[in-house]
PDB file of C-alpha atoms in Angstrom:
ATOM      1  CA  MET A1022     -62.557 -39.008  24.929  1.00  0.00           C
ATOM      2  CA  PRO A1023     -59.845 -41.577  24.622  1.00  0.00           C
ATOM      3  CA  PRO A1024     -56.603 -40.705  26.141  1.00  0.00           C
ATOM      4  CA  GLY A1025     -53.366 -40.638  24.245  1.00  0.00           C
ATOM      5  CA  ILE A1026     -51.455 -43.819  23.749  1.00  0.00           C
ATOM      6  CA  ALA A1027     -48.579 -42.687  26.083  1.00  0.00           C
ATOM      7  CA  ASP A1028     -51.240 -42.362  28.750  1.00  0.00           C
ATOM      8  CA  ARG A1029     -52.418 -46.021  28.297  1.00  0.00           C
ATOM      9  CA  ILE A1030     -49.198 -47.818  28.766  1.00  0.00           C
ATOM     10  CA  LEU A1031     -47.223 -47.724  32.013  1.00  0.00           C
ATOM     11  CA  VAL A1032     -43.998 -49.227  32.778  1.00  0.00           C
ATOM     12  CA  ILE A1033     -43.230 -49.929  36.460  1.00  0.00           C
ATOM     13  CA  GLU A1034     -40.801 -51.900  38.632  1.00  0.00           C
ATOM     14  CA  GLY A1035     -42.775 -54.115  41.110  1.00  0.00           C
ATOM     15  CA  ASP A1036     -44.631 -57.230  41.872  1.00  0.00           C
ATOM     16  CA  ILE A1037     -47.308 -58.423  39.358  1.00  0.00           C
ATOM     17  CA  THR A1038     -49.183 -60.289  42.086  1.00  0.00           C
ATOM     18  CA  THR A1039     -50.027 -56.980  43.758  1.00  0.00           C
ATOM     19  CA  GLN A1040     -51.363 -55.190  40.637  1.00  0.00           C
ATOM     20  CA  ARG A1041     -55.024 -54.027  40.974  1.00  0.00           C
ATOM     21  CA  VAL A1042     -56.188 -54.331  37.399  1.00  0.00           C
ATOM     22  CA  ASP A1043     -58.673 -56.370  35.623  1.00  0.00           C
ATOM     23  CA  ALA A1044     -56.339 -59.079  34.724  1.00  0.00           C
ATOM     24  CA  ILE A1045     -52.719 -60.051  35.329  1.00  0.00           C
ATOM     25  CA  VAL A1046     -50.831 -62.183  32.679  1.00  0.00           C
ATOM     26  CA  ASN A1047     -49.208 -65.242  33.999  1.00  0.00           C
ATOM     27  CA  ALA A1048     -45.955 -66.556  32.206  1.00  0.00           C
ATOM     28  CA  ALA A1049     -47.215 -70.089  32.344  1.00  0.00           C
ATOM     29  CA  ASN A1050     -45.908 -73.548  31.298  1.00  0.00           C
ATOM     30  CA  PRO A1051     -47.883 -75.567  28.905  1.00  0.00           C
ATOM     31  CA  SER A1052     -49.547 -77.613  31.718  1.00  0.00           C
ATOM     32  CA  LEU A1053     -50.902 -74.578  33.332  1.00  0.00           C
ATOM     33  CA  LEU A1054     -50.396 -76.260  36.695  1.00  0.00           C
ATOM     34  CA  GLY A1055     -47.917 -73.999  38.219  1.00  0.00           C
ATOM     35  CA  GLY A1056     -44.171 -73.745  38.312  1.00  0.00           C
ATOM     36  CA  GLY A1057     -41.380 -71.572  39.203  1.00  0.00           C
ATOM     37  CA  GLY A1058     -40.662 -67.627  38.779  1.00  0.00           C
ATOM     38  CA  VAL A1059     -43.895 -65.554  38.042  1.00  0.00           C
ATOM     39  CA  ASP A1060     -45.916 -68.694  37.502  1.00  0.00           C
ATOM     40  CA  GLY A1061     -45.283 -69.977  40.935  1.00  0.00           C
ATOM     41  CA  ALA A1062     -45.739 -66.576  42.499  1.00  0.00           C
ATOM     42  CA  ILE A1063     -49.157 -66.013  40.975  1.00  0.00           C
ATOM     43  CA  HIS A1064     -50.265 -69.610  42.010  1.00  0.00           C
ATOM     44  CA  ARG A1065     -49.135 -68.954  45.598  1.00  0.00           C
ATOM     45  CA  ALA A1066     -50.875 -65.561  45.680  1.00  0.00           C
ATOM     46  CA  ALA A1067     -54.068 -66.731  44.246  1.00  0.00           C
ATOM     47  CA  GLY A1068     -54.535 -69.738  46.442  1.00  0.00           C
ATOM     48  CA  PRO A1069     -55.128 -73.443  45.524  1.00  0.00           C
ATOM     49  CA  GLU A1070     -58.541 -72.557  43.750  1.00  0.00           C
ATOM     50  CA  LEU A1071     -56.422 -71.337  40.816  1.00  0.00           C
ATOM     51  CA  LEU A1072     -54.734 -74.567  40.334  1.00  0.00           C
ATOM     52  CA  GLU A1073     -58.198 -76.475  40.506  1.00  0.00           C
ATOM     53  CA  GLU A1074     -59.625 -74.283  37.833  1.00  0.00           C
ATOM     54  CA  CYS A1075     -56.425 -74.603  35.677  1.00  0.00           C
ATOM     55  CA  ARG A1076     -56.702 -78.470  35.874  1.00  0.00           C
ATOM     56  CA  ASN A1077     -59.800 -78.176  33.732  1.00  0.00           C
ATOM     57  CA  LEU A1078     -58.271 -76.106  31.081  1.00  0.00           C
ATOM     58  CA  GLY A1079     -56.432 -78.912  29.216  1.00  0.00           C
ATOM     59  CA  GLY A1080     -53.169 -77.162  29.315  1.00  0.00           C
ATOM     60  CA  CYS A1081     -52.237 -74.331  26.645  1.00  0.00           C
ATOM     61  CA  ARG A1082     -49.952 -74.297  23.548  1.00  0.00           C
ATOM     62  CA  THR A1083     -47.032 -71.870  23.050  1.00  0.00           C
ATOM     63  CA  GLY A1084     -48.255 -68.451  22.119  1.00  0.00           C
ATOM     64  CA  GLU A1085     -51.870 -68.966  23.124  1.00  0.00           C
ATOM     65  CA  ALA A1086     -53.860 -67.720  26.071  1.00  0.00           C
ATOM     66  CA  LYS A1087     -56.437 -68.885  28.341  1.00  0.00           C
ATOM     67  CA  ILE A1088     -58.385 -67.182  31.366  1.00  0.00           C
ATOM     68  CA  THR A1089     -59.370 -67.882  34.759  1.00  0.00           C
ATOM     69  CA  ARG A1090     -60.472 -66.267  37.925  1.00  0.00           C
ATOM     70  CA  GLY A1091     -58.034 -64.418  40.058  1.00  0.00           C
ATOM     71  CA  TYR A1092     -59.368 -65.701  43.479  1.00  0.00           C
ATOM     72  CA  ARG A1093     -57.208 -64.156  46.313  1.00  0.00           C
ATOM     73  CA  LEU A1094     -55.233 -61.837  43.946  1.00  0.00           C
ATOM     74  CA  PRO A1095     -56.296 -58.148  43.713  1.00  0.00           C
ATOM     75  CA  ALA A1096     -56.708 -58.844  39.943  1.00  0.00           C
ATOM     76  CA  ARG A1097     -60.099 -60.292  39.077  1.00  0.00           C
ATOM     77  CA  PHE A1098     -58.724 -62.499  36.389  1.00  0.00           C
ATOM     78  CA  VAL A1099     -55.472 -64.201  35.391  1.00  0.00           C
ATOM     79  CA  ILE A1100     -54.728 -64.723  31.633  1.00  0.00           C
ATOM     80  CA  HIS A1101     -52.204 -67.616  31.289  1.00  0.00           C
ATOM     81  CA  THR A1102     -50.018 -67.652  28.289  1.00  0.00           C
ATOM     82  CA  VAL A1103     -47.143 -69.965  27.367  1.00  0.00           C
ATOM     83  CA  GLY A1104     -44.049 -68.102  26.067  1.00  0.00           C
ATOM     84  CA  PRO A1105     -41.422 -69.657  23.768  1.00  0.00           C
ATOM     85  CA  VAL A1106     -38.238 -71.376  25.103  1.00  0.00           C
ATOM     86  CA  TRP A1107     -35.387 -69.553  23.340  1.00  0.00           C
ATOM     87  CA  GLN A1108     -33.484 -71.822  20.704  1.00  0.00           C
ATOM     88  CA  GLY A1109     -31.304 -69.401  19.165  1.00  0.00           C
ATOM     89  CA  GLY A1110     -33.885 -67.321  17.293  1.00  0.00           C
ATOM     90  CA  GLU A1111     -34.505 -69.630  14.364  1.00  0.00           C
ATOM     91  CA  ALA A1112     -37.522 -71.558  15.590  1.00  0.00           C
ATOM     92  CA  GLY A1113     -40.205 -68.922  15.284  1.00  0.00           C
ATOM     93  CA  GLU A1114     -39.622 -67.642  18.890  1.00  0.00           C
ATOM     94  CA  ASP A1115     -40.072 -63.892  18.008  1.00  0.00           C
ATOM     95  CA  GLU A1116     -43.634 -64.429  16.339  1.00  0.00           C
ATOM     96  CA  LEU A1117     -44.634 -66.841  19.249  1.00  0.00           C
ATOM     97  CA  LEU A1118     -43.654 -64.217  21.939  1.00  0.00           C
ATOM     98  CA  ALA A1119     -45.645 -61.711  19.943  1.00  0.00           C
ATOM     99  CA  SER A1120     -48.651 -64.000  19.893  1.00  0.00           C
ATOM    100  CA  CYS A1121     -48.386 -64.226  23.631  1.00  0.00           C
ATOM    101  CA  TYR A1122     -48.861 -60.636  24.118  1.00  0.00           C
ATOM    102  CA  ARG A1123     -51.364 -60.190  21.004  1.00  0.00           C
ATOM    103  CA  ASN A1124     -53.583 -63.144  22.206  1.00  0.00           C
ATOM    104  CA  SER A1125     -53.603 -62.087  25.986  1.00  0.00           C
ATOM    105  CA  LEU A1126     -54.861 -58.655  24.823  1.00  0.00           C
ATOM    106  CA  ALA A1127     -57.421 -59.997  22.507  1.00  0.00           C
ATOM    107  CA  LEU A1128     -58.575 -62.269  25.241  1.00  0.00           C
ATOM    108  CA  ALA A1129     -58.989 -59.504  27.690  1.00  0.00           C
ATOM    109  CA  GLU A1130     -60.910 -57.366  25.086  1.00  0.00           C
ATOM    110  CA  LEU A1131     -63.117 -60.265  24.400  1.00  0.00           C
ATOM    111  CA  SER A1132     -63.631 -60.741  28.063  1.00  0.00           C
ATOM    112  CA  ASP A1133     -64.584 -57.066  28.584  1.00  0.00           C
ATOM    113  CA  LEU A1134     -61.672 -56.239  30.698  1.00  0.00           C
ATOM    114  CA  HIS A1135     -59.994 -52.791  30.309  1.00  0.00           C
ATOM    115  CA  SER A1136     -56.689 -53.037  32.265  1.00  0.00           C
ATOM    116  CA  ILE A1137     -54.051 -55.714  32.255  1.00  0.00           C
ATOM    117  CA  ALA A1138     -50.595 -56.168  33.590  1.00  0.00           C
ATOM    118  CA  PHE A1139     -47.851 -58.095  31.957  1.00  0.00           C
ATOM    119  CA  PRO A1140     -44.530 -59.795  33.249  1.00  0.00           C
ATOM    120  CA  ALA A1141     -41.583 -59.916  30.933  1.00  0.00           C
ATOM    121  CA  ILE A1142     -42.680 -63.028  29.225  1.00  0.00           C
ATOM    122  CA  SER A1143     -39.955 -65.831  28.443  1.00  0.00           C
ATOM    123  CA  THR A1144     -37.008 -63.715  29.875  1.00  0.00           C
ATOM    124  CA  GLY A1145     -36.430 -65.911  32.929  1.00  0.00           C
ATOM    125  CA  ALA A1146     -35.872 -69.697  32.679  1.00  0.00           C
ATOM    126  CA  TYR A1147     -37.054 -69.887  29.184  1.00  0.00           C
ATOM    127  CA  GLY A1148     -33.879 -67.735  28.280  1.00  0.00           C
ATOM    128  CA  PHE A1149     -35.291 -65.255  25.757  1.00  0.00           C
ATOM    129  CA  PRO A1150     -32.775 -62.346  25.397  1.00  0.00           C
ATOM    130  CA  ARG A1151     -34.071 -59.489  27.426  1.00  0.00           C
ATOM    131  CA  ALA A1152     -33.679 -56.571  24.964  1.00  0.00           C
ATOM    132  CA  ARG A1153     -35.025 -58.579  22.082  1.00  0.00           C
ATOM    133  CA  ALA A1154     -38.033 -59.584  24.190  1.00  0.00           C
ATOM    134  CA  ALA A1155     -38.573 -56.120  25.388  1.00  0.00           C
ATOM    135  CA  GLY A1156     -38.701 -54.760  21.728  1.00  0.00           C
ATOM    136  CA  ILE A1157     -41.332 -57.298  20.806  1.00  0.00           C
ATOM    137  CA  ALA A1158     -43.555 -56.707  23.735  1.00  0.00           C
ATOM    138  CA  ILE A1159     -43.406 -52.959  23.290  1.00  0.00           C
ATOM    139  CA  ARG A1160     -44.110 -53.022  19.603  1.00  0.00           C
ATOM    140  CA  THR A1161     -46.821 -55.776  19.870  1.00  0.00           C
ATOM    141  CA  ILE A1162     -48.738 -54.034  22.660  1.00  0.00           C
ATOM    142  CA  LEU A1163     -48.511 -50.639  20.912  1.00  0.00           C
ATOM    143  CA  GLU A1164     -50.022 -51.940  17.696  1.00  0.00           C
ATOM    144  CA  PHE A1165     -52.719 -53.526  19.495  1.00  0.00           C
ATOM    145  CA  VAL A1166     -53.605 -50.769  21.800  1.00  0.00           C
ATOM    146  CA  ALA A1167     -53.643 -48.086  19.098  1.00  0.00           C
ATOM    147  CA  TYR A1168     -56.460 -49.785  17.361  1.00  0.00           C
ATOM    148  CA  HIS A1169     -58.305 -51.123  20.365  1.00  0.00           C
ATOM    149  CA  PRO A1170     -59.416 -48.318  22.598  1.00  0.00           C
ATOM    150  CA  ALA A1171     -61.410 -50.721  24.930  1.00  0.00           C
ATOM    151  CA  ILE A1172     -58.042 -51.651  26.475  1.00  0.00           C
ATOM    152  CA  GLU A1173     -57.764 -48.615  28.516  1.00  0.00           C
ATOM    153  CA  ARG A1174     -54.384 -49.437  30.602  1.00  0.00           C
ATOM    154  CA  VAL A1175     -51.588 -51.842  29.974  1.00  0.00           C
ATOM    155  CA  ILE A1176     -49.009 -52.070  32.817  1.00  0.00           C
ATOM    156  CA  LEU A1177     -45.433 -53.629  32.145  1.00  0.00           C
ATOM    157  CA  VAL A1178     -44.124 -54.938  35.425  1.00  0.00           C
ATOM    158  CA  CYS A1179     -40.288 -55.185  35.321  1.00  0.00           C
ATOM    159  CA  HIS A1180     -37.870 -56.755  37.862  1.00  0.00           C
ATOM    160  CA  GLY A1181     -35.017 -54.387  38.632  1.00  0.00           C
ATOM    161  CA  ILE A1182     -33.980 -50.906  37.495  1.00  0.00           C
ATOM    162  CA  GLU A1183     -32.011 -51.953  34.472  1.00  0.00           C
ATOM    163  CA  THR A1184     -34.879 -53.651  33.105  1.00  0.00           C
ATOM    164  CA  LEU A1185     -37.266 -50.822  33.994  1.00  0.00           C
ATOM    165  CA  ASP A1186     -35.063 -48.315  32.131  1.00  0.00           C
ATOM    166  CA  LEU A1187     -34.839 -50.562  28.984  1.00  0.00           C
ATOM    167  CA  TYR A1188     -38.703 -50.999  28.689  1.00  0.00           C
ATOM    168  CA  ARG A1189     -39.073 -47.195  29.232  1.00  0.00           C
ATOM    169  CA  ASP A1190     -36.517 -46.200  26.744  1.00  0.00           C
ATOM    170  CA  LEU A1191     -37.899 -48.669  24.141  1.00  0.00           C
ATOM    171  CA  LEU A1192     -41.530 -47.411  24.816  1.00  0.00           C
ATOM    172  CA  ASP A1193     -40.479 -43.824  24.443  1.00  0.00           C
ATOM    173  CA  GLY A1194     -38.639 -44.325  21.251  1.00  0.00           C
ATOM    174  CA  GLU A1195     -41.490 -46.454  19.584  1.00  0.00           C
ATOM    175  CA  ILE A1196     -44.132 -43.857  20.405  1.00  0.00           C
ATOM    176  CA  SER A1197     -42.112 -40.909  19.150  1.00  0.00           C
ATOM    177  CA  GLY A1198     -40.876 -42.696  16.219  1.00  0.00           C
ATOM    178  CA  ASN A1199     -44.339 -43.892  14.938  1.00  0.00           C
ATOM    179  CA  ARG A1200     -46.631 -40.983  13.673  1.00  0.00           C
ATOM    180  CA  GLU A1201     -49.355 -43.576  13.213  1.00  0.00           C
ATOM    181  CA  PHE A1202     -49.899 -44.428  16.749  1.00  0.00           C
ATOM    182  CA  GLY A1203     -50.659 -40.934  17.622  1.00  0.00           C
ATOM    183  CA  THR A1204     -52.789 -40.245  14.720  1.00  0.00           C
ATOM    184  CA  ALA A1205     -54.802 -43.424  15.402  1.00  0.00           C
ATOM    185  CA  GLN A1206     -55.624 -41.801  18.965  1.00  0.00           C
ATOM    186  CA  ALA A1207     -56.294 -38.463  17.415  1.00  0.00           C
ATOM    187  CA  LEU A1208     -58.958 -40.247  15.114  1.00  0.00           C
ATOM    188  CA  PHE A1209     -60.634 -42.113  17.932  1.00  0.00           C
ATOM    189  CA  SER A1210     -60.926 -38.840  19.765  1.00  0.00           C
ATOM    190  CA  HIS A1211     -62.716 -37.186  16.873  1.00  0.00           C
ATOM    191  CA  LEU A1212     -65.051 -40.129  16.441  1.00  0.00           C
ATOM    192  CA  ALA A1213     -65.918 -40.197  20.259  1.00  0.00           C
ATOM    193  CA  MET A1214     -66.701 -36.542  19.938  1.00  0.00           C
ATOM    194  CA  ILE A1215     -69.016 -37.191  16.849  1.00  0.00           C
ATOM    195  CA  GLU A1216     -70.721 -39.972  18.803  1.00  0.00           C
ATOM    196  CA  VAL A1217     -71.324 -37.708  21.847  1.00  0.00           C
ATOM    197  CA  THR A1218     -72.580 -34.717  19.563  1.00  0.00           C
ATOM    198  CA  HIS A1219     -74.940 -36.702  17.631  1.00  0.00           C
ATOM    199  CA  GLY A1220     -75.968 -39.194  20.209  1.00  0.00           C
ATOM    200  CA  ILE A1221     -74.873 -42.189  18.151  1.00  0.00           C
ATOM    201  CA  ARG A1222     -72.641 -45.281  18.281  1.00  0.00           C
ATOM    202  CA  ILE A1223     -70.298 -45.819  15.490  1.00  0.00           C
ATOM    203  CA  ARG A1224     -69.956 -49.652  15.091  1.00  0.00           C
ATOM    204  CA  ASN A1225     -67.005 -49.653  12.770  1.00  0.00           C
ATOM    205  CA  ARG A1226     -64.742 -47.300  14.588  1.00  0.00           C
ATOM    206  CA  GLU A1227     -61.794 -49.609  14.700  1.00  0.00           C
ATOM    207  CA  ALA A1228     -62.168 -50.386  10.924  1.00  0.00           C
ATOM    208  CA  ILE A1229     -62.228 -46.546  10.146  1.00  0.00           C
ATOM    209  CA  VAL A1230     -59.162 -45.694  12.109  1.00  0.00           C
ATOM    210  CA  LYS A1231     -57.097 -48.673  10.695  1.00  0.00           C
ATOM    211  CA  ILE A1232     -57.787 -47.338   7.121  1.00  0.00           C
ATOM    212  CA  LEU A1233     -57.399 -43.621   7.866  1.00  0.00           C
ATOM    213  CA  ALA A1234     -54.593 -43.528  10.260  1.00  0.00           C
ATOM    214  CA  PRO A1235     -51.905 -44.629   7.817  1.00  0.00           C
ATOM    215  CA  ALA A1236     -53.207 -42.147   5.300  1.00  0.00           C
ATOM    216  CA  ALA A1237     -53.416 -39.138   7.627  1.00  0.00           C
ATOM    217  CA  ARG A1238     -49.769 -37.559   7.844  1.00  0.00           C
ATOM    218  CA  ASN A1239     -50.639 -35.300  10.801  1.00  0.00           C
ATOM    219  CA  ASP A1240     -53.178 -34.227  13.538  1.00  0.00           C
ATOM    220  CA  LEU A1241     -54.508 -31.634  11.114  1.00  0.00           C
ATOM    221  CA  GLN A1242     -55.414 -34.305   8.572  1.00  0.00           C
ATOM    222  CA  ALA A1243     -56.796 -36.482  11.282  1.00  0.00           C
ATOM    223  CA  LEU A1244     -59.005 -33.433  12.117  1.00  0.00           C
ATOM    224  CA  SER A1245     -60.040 -33.071   8.528  1.00  0.00           C
ATOM    225  CA  ALA A1246     -61.011 -36.746   8.263  1.00  0.00           C
ATOM    226  CA  GLY A1247     -63.046 -36.416  11.512  1.00  0.00           C
ATOM    227  CA  ALA A1248     -64.761 -33.390  10.042  1.00  0.00           C
ATOM    228  CA  SER A1249     -65.729 -35.361   6.889  1.00  0.00           C
ATOM    229  CA  ILE A1250     -67.215 -38.071   8.746  1.00  0.00           C
ATOM    230  CA  ASN A1251     -69.165 -35.693  11.077  1.00  0.00           C
ATOM    231  CA  THR A1252     -70.625 -33.966   7.925  1.00  0.00           C
ATOM    232  CA  TRP A1253     -71.655 -37.419   6.590  1.00  0.00           C
ATOM    233  CA  VAL A1254     -73.488 -38.046   9.873  1.00  0.00           C
ATOM    234  CA  ALA A1255     -75.269 -34.809   9.850  1.00  0.00           C
ATOM    235  CA  VAL A1256     -76.401 -34.891   6.332  1.00  0.00           C
ATOM    236  CA  ALA A1257     -77.295 -38.780   6.502  1.00  0.00           C
ATOM    237  CA  GLY A1258     -79.354 -38.041   9.634  1.00  0.00           C
ATOM    238  CA  VAL A1259     -78.400 -41.303  11.231  1.00  0.00           C
ATOM    239  CA  ARG A1260     -79.433 -42.304  14.618  1.00  0.00           C
ATOM    240  CA  GLY A1261     -78.474 -44.930  17.124  1.00  0.00           C
ATOM    241  CA  GLU A1262     -75.959 -47.602  16.180  1.00  0.00           C
ATOM    242  CA  VAL A1263     -74.326 -46.359  12.857  1.00  0.00           C
ATOM    243  CA  THR A1264     -71.887 -48.145  10.263  1.00  0.00           C
ATOM    244  CA  VAL A1265     -70.106 -45.616   8.282  1.00  0.00           C
ATOM    245  CA  PRO A1266     -70.141 -46.952   4.711  1.00  0.00           C
ATOM    246  CA  ASP A1267     -67.047 -48.282   3.161  1.00  0.00           C
ATOM    247  CA  GLU A1268     -67.414 -45.921   0.085  1.00  0.00           C
ATOM    248  CA  ILE A1269     -67.420 -43.001   2.453  1.00  0.00           C
ATOM    249  CA  ILE A1270     -64.288 -44.240   4.304  1.00  0.00           C
ATOM    250  CA  ARG A1271     -62.439 -44.781   0.949  1.00  0.00           C
ATOM    251  CA  LYS A1272     -63.199 -41.296  -0.286  1.00  0.00           C
ATOM    252  CA  ILE A1273     -61.916 -39.639   2.745  1.00  0.00           C
ATOM    253  CA  CYS A1274     -58.810 -41.741   2.505  1.00  0.00           C
ATOM    254  CA  ASP A1275     -58.279 -40.967  -1.028  1.00  0.00           C
ATOM    255  CA  SER A1276     -58.689 -37.222  -0.274  1.00  0.00           C
ATOM    256  CA  LEU A1277     -56.040 -37.548   2.486  1.00  0.00           C
ATOM    257  CA  LYS A1278     -53.636 -39.208   0.262  1.00  0.00           C
ATOM    258  CA  ALA A1279     -54.213 -36.565  -2.444  1.00  0.00           C
ATOM    259  CA  SER A1280     -53.775 -33.536  -0.209  1.00  0.00           C
TER     260      SER A1280
END
């Protein structure tokens, strides 16, 4: 059964190069050939093999992400992303920074990775205001993780107690202030129970939750939606891999909105 969203995101103070996760994220420069700060630390810890692999990637555009092996790092892989240089906030910096987090998470999921650690992208030499960057990071990660249960653990690695407190306070505030995140986790839990009970796999779990979570106002309605899907599965007598029909999802959504 999927854990709650608060259990899947951890904020710590530490060294990203020591994190034992499937992948760590490197705040790289566009060449991907190493540099200062986090970028340089990751290249030093991984060894020269990382630089050799990066030479074959053809660089990386701002906001995008590419993956390499982790070599001598505890992490099996490194996801390299290029954050935006702060130019005053009028050059699309916010969306580019959000894309760094979103594309790194999507690449991790595509690569069948389940745990990932991030640094505070763009807040060093690139000059992105720390509090603004932290808010973008937290919101983007929460929005992705809420609807992608394959990402089981995200670690935000902070430098310094002040930054640690900032990220933790923002994370707590976003989770407590957004009902939809919790409802999404409840729906995933109900769908997982249905799969176990009936010995099936629901192919369109994420699509179901994306439609029903905004409509369900509380955990009781999430439970009601889960019960409706369970009834459809039982009556339809489906087996193996199953796709819940769109019309069934829409009917459940309409009933949630009407209740």
